[in-house]
Short mmCIF file of C-alpha atoms in Angstrom, two decimals:
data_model
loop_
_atom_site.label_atom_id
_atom_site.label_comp_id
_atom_site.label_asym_id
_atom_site.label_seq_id
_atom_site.Cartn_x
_atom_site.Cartn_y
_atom_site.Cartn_z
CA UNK A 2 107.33 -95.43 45.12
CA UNK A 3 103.37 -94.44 44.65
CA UNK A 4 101.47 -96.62 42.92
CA UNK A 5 98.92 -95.02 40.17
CA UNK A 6 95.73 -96.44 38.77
CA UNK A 7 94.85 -95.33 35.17
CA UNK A 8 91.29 -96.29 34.43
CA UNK A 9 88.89 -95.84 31.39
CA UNK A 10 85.89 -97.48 29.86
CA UNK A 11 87.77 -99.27 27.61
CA UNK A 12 90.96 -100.51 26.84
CA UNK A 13 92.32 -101.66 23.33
CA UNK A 14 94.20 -103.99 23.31
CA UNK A 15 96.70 -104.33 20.40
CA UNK A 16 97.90 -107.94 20.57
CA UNK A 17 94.50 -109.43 20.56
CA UNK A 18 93.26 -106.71 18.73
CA UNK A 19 89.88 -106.47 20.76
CA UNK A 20 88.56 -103.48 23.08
CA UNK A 21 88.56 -104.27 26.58
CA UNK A 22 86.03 -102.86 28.79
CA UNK A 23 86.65 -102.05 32.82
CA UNK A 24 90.06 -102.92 32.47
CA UNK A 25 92.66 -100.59 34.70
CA UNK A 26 96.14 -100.25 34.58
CA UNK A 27 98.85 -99.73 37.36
CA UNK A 28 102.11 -97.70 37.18
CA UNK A 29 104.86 -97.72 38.92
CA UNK A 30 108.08 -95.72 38.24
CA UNK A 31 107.74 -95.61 34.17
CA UNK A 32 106.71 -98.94 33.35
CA UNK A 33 103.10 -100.77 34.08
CA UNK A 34 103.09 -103.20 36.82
CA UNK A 35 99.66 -105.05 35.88
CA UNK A 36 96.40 -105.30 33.99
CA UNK A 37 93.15 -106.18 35.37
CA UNK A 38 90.08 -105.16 36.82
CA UNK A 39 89.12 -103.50 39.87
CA UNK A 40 92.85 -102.19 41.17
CA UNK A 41 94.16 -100.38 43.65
CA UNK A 42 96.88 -97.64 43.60
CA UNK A 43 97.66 -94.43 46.06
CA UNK A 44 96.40 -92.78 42.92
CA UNK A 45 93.48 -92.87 40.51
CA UNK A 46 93.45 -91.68 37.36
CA UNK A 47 89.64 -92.07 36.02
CA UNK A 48 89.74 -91.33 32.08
CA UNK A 49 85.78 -91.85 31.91
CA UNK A 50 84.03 -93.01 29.23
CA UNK A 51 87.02 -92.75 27.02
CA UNK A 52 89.42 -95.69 25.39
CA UNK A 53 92.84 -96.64 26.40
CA UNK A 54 95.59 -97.60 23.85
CA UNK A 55 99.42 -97.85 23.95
CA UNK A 56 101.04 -94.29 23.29
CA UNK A 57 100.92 -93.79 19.25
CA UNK A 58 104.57 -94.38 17.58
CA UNK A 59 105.45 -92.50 13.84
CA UNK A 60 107.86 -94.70 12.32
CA UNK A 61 108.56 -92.32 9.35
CA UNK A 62 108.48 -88.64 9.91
CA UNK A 63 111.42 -86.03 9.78
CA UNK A 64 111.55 -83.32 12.52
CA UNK A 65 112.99 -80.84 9.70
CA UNK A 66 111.61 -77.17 11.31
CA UNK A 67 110.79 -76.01 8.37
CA UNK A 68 107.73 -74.41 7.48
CA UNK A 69 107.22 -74.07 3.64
CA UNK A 70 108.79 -75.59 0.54
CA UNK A 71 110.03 -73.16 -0.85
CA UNK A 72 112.50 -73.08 2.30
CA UNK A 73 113.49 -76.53 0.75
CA UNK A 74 116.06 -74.34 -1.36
CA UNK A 75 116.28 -71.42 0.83
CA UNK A 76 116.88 -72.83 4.75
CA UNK A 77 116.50 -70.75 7.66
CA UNK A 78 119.19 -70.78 9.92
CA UNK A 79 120.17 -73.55 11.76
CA UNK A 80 119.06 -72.37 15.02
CA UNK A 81 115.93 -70.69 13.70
CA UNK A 82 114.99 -74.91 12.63
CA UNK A 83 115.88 -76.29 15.75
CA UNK A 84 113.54 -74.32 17.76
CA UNK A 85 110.84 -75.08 15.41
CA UNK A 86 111.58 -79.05 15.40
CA UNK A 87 111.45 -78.31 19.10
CA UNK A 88 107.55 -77.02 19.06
CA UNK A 89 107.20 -80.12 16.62
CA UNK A 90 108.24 -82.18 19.29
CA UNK A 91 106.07 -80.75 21.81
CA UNK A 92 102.99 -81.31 19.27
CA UNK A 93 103.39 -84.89 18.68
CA UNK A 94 103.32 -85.55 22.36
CA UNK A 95 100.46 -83.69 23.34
CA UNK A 96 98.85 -85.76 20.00
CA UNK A 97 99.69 -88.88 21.66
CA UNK A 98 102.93 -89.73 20.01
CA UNK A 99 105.46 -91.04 22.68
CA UNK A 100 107.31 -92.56 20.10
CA UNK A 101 109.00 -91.57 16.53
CA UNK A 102 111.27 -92.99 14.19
CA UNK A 103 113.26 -89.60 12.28
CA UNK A 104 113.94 -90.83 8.83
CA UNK A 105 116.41 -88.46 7.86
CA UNK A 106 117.44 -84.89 10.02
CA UNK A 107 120.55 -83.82 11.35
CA UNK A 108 118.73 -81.89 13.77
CA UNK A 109 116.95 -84.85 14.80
CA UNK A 110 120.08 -86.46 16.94
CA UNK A 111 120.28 -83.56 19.12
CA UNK A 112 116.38 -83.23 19.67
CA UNK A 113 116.56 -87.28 20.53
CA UNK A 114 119.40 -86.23 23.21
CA UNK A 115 117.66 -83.14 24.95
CA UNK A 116 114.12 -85.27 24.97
CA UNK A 117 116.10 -87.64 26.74
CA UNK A 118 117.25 -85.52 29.45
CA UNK A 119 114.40 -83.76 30.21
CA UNK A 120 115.52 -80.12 28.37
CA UNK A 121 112.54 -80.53 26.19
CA UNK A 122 108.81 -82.13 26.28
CA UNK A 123 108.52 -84.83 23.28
CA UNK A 124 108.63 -88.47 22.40
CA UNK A 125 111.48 -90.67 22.11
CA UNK A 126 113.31 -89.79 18.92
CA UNK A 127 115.09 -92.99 17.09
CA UNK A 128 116.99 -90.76 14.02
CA UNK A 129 118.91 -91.92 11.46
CA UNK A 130 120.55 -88.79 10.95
CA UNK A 131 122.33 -88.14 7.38
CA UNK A 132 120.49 -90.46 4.91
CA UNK A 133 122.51 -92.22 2.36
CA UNK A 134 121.88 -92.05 -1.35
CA UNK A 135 124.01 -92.06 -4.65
CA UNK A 136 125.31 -89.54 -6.57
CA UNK A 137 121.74 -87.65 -7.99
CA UNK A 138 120.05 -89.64 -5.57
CA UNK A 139 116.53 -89.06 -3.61
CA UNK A 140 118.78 -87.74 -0.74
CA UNK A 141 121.16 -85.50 -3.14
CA UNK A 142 120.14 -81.74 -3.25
CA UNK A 143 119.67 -81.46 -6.91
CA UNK A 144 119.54 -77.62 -7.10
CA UNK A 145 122.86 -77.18 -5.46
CA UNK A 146 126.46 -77.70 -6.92
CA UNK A 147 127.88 -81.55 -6.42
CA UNK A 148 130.88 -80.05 -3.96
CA UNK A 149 127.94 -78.50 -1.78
CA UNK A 150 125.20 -80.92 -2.32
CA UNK A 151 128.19 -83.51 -0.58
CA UNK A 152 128.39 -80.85 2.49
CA UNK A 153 124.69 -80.91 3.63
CA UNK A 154 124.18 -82.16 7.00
CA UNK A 155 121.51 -84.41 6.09
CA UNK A 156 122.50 -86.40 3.62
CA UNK A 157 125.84 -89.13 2.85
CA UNK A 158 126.31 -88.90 -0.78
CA UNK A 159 127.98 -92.63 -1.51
CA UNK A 160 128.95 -94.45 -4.93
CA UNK A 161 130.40 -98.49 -4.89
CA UNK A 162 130.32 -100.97 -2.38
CA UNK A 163 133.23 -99.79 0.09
CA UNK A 164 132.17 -95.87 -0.02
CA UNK A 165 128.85 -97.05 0.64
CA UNK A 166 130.47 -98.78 3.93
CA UNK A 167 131.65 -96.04 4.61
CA UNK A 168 128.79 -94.00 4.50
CA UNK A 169 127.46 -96.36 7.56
CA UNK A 170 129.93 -95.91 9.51
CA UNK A 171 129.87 -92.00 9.29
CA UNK A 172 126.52 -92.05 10.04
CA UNK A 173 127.33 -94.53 12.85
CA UNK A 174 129.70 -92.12 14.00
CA UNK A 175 127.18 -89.17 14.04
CA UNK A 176 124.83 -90.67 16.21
CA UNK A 177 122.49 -93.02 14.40
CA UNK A 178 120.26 -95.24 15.64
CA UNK A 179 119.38 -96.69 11.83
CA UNK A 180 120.66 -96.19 8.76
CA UNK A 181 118.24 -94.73 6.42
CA UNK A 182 119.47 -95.14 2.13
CA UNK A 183 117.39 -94.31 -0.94
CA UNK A 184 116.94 -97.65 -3.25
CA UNK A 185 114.75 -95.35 -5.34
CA UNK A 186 114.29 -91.80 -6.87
CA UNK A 187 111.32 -89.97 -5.07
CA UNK A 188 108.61 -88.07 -5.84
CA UNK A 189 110.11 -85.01 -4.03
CA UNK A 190 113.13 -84.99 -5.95
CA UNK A 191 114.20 -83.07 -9.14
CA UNK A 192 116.30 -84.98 -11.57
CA UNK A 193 115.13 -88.43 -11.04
CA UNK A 194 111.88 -90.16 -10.59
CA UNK A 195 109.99 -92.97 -8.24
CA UNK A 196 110.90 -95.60 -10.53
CA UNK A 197 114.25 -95.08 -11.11
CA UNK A 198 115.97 -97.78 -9.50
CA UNK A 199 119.27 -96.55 -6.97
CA UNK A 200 121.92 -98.42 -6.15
CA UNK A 201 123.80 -101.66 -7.41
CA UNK A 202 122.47 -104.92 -5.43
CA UNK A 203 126.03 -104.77 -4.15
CA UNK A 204 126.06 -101.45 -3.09
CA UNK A 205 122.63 -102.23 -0.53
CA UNK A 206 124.39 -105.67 0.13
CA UNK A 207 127.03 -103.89 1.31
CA UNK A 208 125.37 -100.79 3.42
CA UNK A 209 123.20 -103.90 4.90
CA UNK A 210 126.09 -106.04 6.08
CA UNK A 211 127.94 -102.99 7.26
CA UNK A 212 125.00 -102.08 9.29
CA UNK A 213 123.59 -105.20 10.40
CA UNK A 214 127.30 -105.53 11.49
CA UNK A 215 127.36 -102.87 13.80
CA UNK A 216 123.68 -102.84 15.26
CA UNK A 217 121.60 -100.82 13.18
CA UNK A 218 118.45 -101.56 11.11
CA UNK A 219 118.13 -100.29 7.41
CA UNK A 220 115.09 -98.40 6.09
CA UNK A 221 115.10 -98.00 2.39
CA UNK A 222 113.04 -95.20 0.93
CA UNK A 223 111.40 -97.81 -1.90
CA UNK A 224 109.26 -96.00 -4.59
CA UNK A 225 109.19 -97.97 -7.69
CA UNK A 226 109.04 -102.12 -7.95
CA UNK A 227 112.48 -102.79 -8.95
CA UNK A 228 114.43 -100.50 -6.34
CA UNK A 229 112.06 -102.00 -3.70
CA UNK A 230 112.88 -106.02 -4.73
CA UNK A 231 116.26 -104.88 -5.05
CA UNK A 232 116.77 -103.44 -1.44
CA UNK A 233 114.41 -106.48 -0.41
CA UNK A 234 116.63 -108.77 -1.78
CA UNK A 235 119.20 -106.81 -0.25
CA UNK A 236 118.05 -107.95 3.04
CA UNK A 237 116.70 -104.27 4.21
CA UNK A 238 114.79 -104.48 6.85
CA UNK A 239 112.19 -101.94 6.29
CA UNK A 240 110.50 -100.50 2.82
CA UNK A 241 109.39 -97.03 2.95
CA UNK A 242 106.69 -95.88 0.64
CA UNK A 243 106.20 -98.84 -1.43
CA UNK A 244 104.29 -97.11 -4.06
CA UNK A 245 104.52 -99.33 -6.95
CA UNK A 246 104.58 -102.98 -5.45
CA UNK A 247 104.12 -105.77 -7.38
CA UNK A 248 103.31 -109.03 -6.41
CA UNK A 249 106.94 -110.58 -6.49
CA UNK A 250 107.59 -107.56 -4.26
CA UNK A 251 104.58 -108.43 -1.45
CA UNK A 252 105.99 -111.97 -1.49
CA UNK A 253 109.37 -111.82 -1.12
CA UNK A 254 108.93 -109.31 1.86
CA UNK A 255 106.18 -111.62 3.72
CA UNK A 256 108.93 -114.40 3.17
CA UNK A 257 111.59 -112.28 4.91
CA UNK A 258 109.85 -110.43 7.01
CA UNK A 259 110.70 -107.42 5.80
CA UNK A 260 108.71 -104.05 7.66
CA UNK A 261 106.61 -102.48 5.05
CA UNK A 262 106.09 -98.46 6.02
CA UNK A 263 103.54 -96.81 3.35
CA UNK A 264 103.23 -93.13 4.06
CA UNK A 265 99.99 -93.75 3.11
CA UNK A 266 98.38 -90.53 4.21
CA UNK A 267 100.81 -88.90 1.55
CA UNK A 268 98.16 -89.68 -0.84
CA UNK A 269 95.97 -87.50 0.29
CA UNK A 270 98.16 -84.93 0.32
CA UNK A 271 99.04 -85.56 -3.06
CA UNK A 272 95.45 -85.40 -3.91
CA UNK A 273 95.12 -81.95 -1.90
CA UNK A 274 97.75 -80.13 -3.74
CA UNK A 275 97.93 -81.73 -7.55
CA UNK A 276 95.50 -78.65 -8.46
CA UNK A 277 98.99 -76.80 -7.99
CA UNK A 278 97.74 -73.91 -5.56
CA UNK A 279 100.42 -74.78 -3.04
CA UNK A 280 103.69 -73.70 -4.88
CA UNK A 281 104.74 -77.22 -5.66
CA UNK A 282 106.39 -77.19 -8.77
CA UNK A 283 105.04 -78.65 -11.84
CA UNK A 284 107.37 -81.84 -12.04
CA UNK A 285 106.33 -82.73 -8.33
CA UNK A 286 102.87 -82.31 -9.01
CA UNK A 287 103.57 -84.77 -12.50
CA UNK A 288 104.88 -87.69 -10.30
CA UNK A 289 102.37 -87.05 -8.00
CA UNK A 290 99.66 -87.56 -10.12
CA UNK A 291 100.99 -90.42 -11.32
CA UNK A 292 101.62 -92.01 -7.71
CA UNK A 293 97.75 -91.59 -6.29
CA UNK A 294 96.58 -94.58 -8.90
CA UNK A 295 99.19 -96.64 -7.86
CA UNK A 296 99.41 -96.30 -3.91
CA UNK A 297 95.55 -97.51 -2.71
CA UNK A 298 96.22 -100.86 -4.46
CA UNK A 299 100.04 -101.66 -3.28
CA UNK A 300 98.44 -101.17 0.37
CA UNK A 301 95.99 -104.03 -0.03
CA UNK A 302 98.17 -106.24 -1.90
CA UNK A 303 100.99 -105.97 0.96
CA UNK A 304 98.02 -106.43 3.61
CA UNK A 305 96.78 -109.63 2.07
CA UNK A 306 100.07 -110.78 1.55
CA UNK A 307 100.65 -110.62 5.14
CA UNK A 308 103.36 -108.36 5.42
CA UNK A 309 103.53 -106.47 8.50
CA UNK A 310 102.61 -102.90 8.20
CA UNK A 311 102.93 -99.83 10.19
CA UNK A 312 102.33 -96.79 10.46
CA UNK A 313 104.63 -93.25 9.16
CA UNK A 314 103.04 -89.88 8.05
CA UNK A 315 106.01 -88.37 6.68
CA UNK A 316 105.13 -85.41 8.26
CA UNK A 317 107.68 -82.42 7.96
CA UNK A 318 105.94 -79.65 9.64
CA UNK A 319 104.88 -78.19 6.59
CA UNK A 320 101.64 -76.95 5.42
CA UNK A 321 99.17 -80.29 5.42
CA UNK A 322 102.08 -81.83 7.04
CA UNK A 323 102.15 -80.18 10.43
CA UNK A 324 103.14 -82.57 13.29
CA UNK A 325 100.69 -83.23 15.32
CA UNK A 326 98.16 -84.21 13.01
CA UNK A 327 100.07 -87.63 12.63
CA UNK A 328 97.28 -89.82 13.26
CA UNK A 329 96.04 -88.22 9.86
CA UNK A 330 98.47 -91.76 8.56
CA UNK A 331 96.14 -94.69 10.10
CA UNK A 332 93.13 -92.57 9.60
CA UNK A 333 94.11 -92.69 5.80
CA UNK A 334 94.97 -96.76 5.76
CA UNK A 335 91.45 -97.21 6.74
CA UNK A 336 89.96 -95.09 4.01
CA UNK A 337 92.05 -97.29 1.71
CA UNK A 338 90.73 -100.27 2.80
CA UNK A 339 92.70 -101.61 5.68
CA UNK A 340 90.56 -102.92 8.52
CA UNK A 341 90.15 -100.38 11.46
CA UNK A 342 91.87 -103.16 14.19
CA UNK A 343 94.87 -103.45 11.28
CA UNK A 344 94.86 -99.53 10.90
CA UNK A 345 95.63 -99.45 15.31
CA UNK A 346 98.18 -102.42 14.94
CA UNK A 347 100.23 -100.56 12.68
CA UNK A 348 99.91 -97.41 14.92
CA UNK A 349 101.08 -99.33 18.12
CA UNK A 350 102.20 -102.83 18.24
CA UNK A 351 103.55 -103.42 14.40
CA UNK A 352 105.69 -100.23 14.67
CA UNK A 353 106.85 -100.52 17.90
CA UNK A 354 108.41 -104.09 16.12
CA UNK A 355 109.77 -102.16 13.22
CA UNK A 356 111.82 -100.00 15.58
CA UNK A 357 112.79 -103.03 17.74
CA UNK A 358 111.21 -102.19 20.92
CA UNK A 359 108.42 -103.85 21.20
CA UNK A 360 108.96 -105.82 23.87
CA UNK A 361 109.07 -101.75 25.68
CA UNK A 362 106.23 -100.01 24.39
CA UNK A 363 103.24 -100.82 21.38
CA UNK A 364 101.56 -102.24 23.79
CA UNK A 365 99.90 -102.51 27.72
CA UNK A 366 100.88 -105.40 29.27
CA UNK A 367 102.94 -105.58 32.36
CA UNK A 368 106.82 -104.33 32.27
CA UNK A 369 106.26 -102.38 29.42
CA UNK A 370 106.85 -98.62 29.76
CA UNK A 371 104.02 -96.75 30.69
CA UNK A 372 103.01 -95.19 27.64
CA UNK A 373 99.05 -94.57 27.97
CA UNK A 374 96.86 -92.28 25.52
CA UNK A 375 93.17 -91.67 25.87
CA UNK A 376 90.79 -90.39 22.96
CA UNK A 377 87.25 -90.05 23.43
CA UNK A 378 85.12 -92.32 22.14
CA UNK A 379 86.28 -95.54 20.16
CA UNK A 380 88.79 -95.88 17.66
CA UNK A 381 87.68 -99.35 16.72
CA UNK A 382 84.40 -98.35 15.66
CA UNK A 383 85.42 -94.81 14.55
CA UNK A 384 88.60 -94.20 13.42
CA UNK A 385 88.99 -90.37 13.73
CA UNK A 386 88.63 -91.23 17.48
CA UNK A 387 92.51 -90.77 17.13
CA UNK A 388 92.23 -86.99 16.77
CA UNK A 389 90.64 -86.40 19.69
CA UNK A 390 93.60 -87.29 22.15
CA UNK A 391 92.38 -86.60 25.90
CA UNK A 392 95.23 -87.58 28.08
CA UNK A 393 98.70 -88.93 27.15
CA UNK A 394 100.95 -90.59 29.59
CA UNK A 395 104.98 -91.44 28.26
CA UNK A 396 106.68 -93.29 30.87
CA UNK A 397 104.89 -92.71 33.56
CA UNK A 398 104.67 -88.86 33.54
CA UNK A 399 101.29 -87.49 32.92
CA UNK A 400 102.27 -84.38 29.67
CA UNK A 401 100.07 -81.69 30.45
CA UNK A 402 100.50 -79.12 27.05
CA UNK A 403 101.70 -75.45 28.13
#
């Protein structure tokens, strides 16, 4: 088996959180064999002046296919979506992505199986599958009947501690590598709102313990404070969105070491499209307003409260949301404040952990896969650096985009 030689100018490294410079990297097979200067391989790989960091992970996007909003209500076909989420796929890898975390798409369980085996180019896919709310929950298709809301593939509609069991193990059975649940309204949702709290304590005590039981992690989609100390409480081991945190909220997760997951770049999407010129209707664009104020400043407060954050766009494939622009997410943390070094943990190391595989990928050290990304220039000193993705290696294989 050949051994290759990637080299660059510099090299960040995401433990230590410093840039490296005339550091190479050998690979052999998919993972990296060693670290150092000066080595030797039957191949060389010189990147150039250009940085090398672990391949980019998304630890909250949803590889939907769609294309609009408005097909929020009105849903191509199946098939029609599947071939889109397949482009999507395609996208984030050539953007560096080698690794996602689905938070919520049927779809998403077959993509993660044909990546897999080779059918199609993309990054690993972790997917929870059907997300679990309660009746009228986040996850709960407002505009549709209850009988057919209950029938959508994406969603486990589950009310009381032993249906809510339940719900696990259905999404166990479909495929899931997590179990996503909504411990909060949403701003994307009709009839309820971000701080609307969702489901008893017992009810998230109980999805957690049935869970945790069989393997899985739990992500909470966490708007407002009291769903989010509620699910924390809970013992959930990830809070997505966090809008509305609180200080009891930062403290209790630094204490458990609960994941925090901001979707921060959602502000600025919020801020792109509150002028209502993007057929959002007007009750979105209300609790959007309202959520801008409030995101910036949870951010920091988690951040100095030590909680460990990483990074998820959201991203749907929809207009401002297109896959492949997912480095628009640590891009955004720094324009709220978080330090640049912080802003590249998040995108590597810290959500590599919230997954559970960072002792795989989120970083280059030997035995880890060999998941390599280049950008030109240096994202340390200049964060858009991460847009301008030159070379992108996932396990070894060097993705060259059709």
């Amino acid at each position: 088996m050949k051994t290759t030689v990637v080299r660059a100018a510099r090299l960040f490294d995401a433990i230590e959180g410093v840039t490296l410079k005339d550091v190479d990297v050998a690979v052999r097979g998919d993972v990296i064999t060693e670290v150092g200067p000066g080595l030797l391989g039957d191949e060389v790989i010189d990147l150039g002046d250009r940085t090398l960091l672990p391949g980019f992970l998304d630890v909250h996007m949803h590889l939907t296919g769609m294309r609009s909003y408005a097909e929020g209500r009105n849903l191509p076909s199946r098939e029609i979506l599947a071939v889109r989420a397949a482009q999507d796929c395609e996208a984030l890898l050539t953007a560096g992505f080698t690794t996602v975390r689905d938070c919520g798409s049927a779809i998403a369980l077959n993509l993660r199986d044909l990546v897999a085996d080779g059918t199609i180019p993309g990054p690993r896919i972790h997917a929870a599958g059907p997300v679990i709310c309660q009746t009228g929950g986040h996850a709960d298709a407002h505009h549709l009947p209850l009988d057919l809301a209950r029938a959508q593939p994406d969603s486990l509609i589950a009310d009381g501690p032993w249906a809510c069991r339940q719900a696990v193990r259905e999404a166990v059975r479909a495929g899931a590598d997590f179990i996503k649940i909504c411990t909060t309204g949403g701003v994307s949702s009709e009839r309820d709102h971000p701080n609307d709290a969702h489901f008893t304590a017992e009810e998230i005590t109980a999805i957690v313990d049935e869970a945790h039981r069989l393997g899985r992690r739990v992500a909470s989609h966490a708007q407002g404070t009291s769903g989010v100390l509620t699910a924390v409480l809970a013992g959930v081991d990830s809070i997505e969105h966090g809008y509305y945190l609180d200080d009891e909220c930062v403290a209790e997760m630094a204490a458990r070491g609960t994941f925090y997951v901001p979707t921060f770049d959602l502000r600025t999407f919020f801020q792109r499209t509150v002028d209502g010129g993007h057929g959002l209707p007007e009750w979105r664009l209300r609790k959007q307003r309202e959520a801008i104020a409030a995101m910036g400043p949870s951010l920091l407060r988690a951040y100095e409260a030590g909680v460990l954050i990483a990074t998820g766009s959201d991203y749907l494939g929809t207009p401002l949301r297109a896959h492949g622009a997912n480095a628009d997410e640590p891009i955004a943390m720094v324009g709220g404040g978080l330090p640049p070094v912080e802003a590249l943990r998040a995108l590597t190391v810290n959500a590599a952990t919230v997954i559970g595989v960072e002792d795989r990928t989120g970083s280059i050290e030997p035995g880890r896969w060999a998941d390599l990304v280049a950008v030109d220039g240096d994202p340390l000193t200049d964060i858009e650096a991460l847009r301008a993705v030159a070379f992108v290696m996932k396990g070894g294989q060097v993705h060259s985009p059709r």
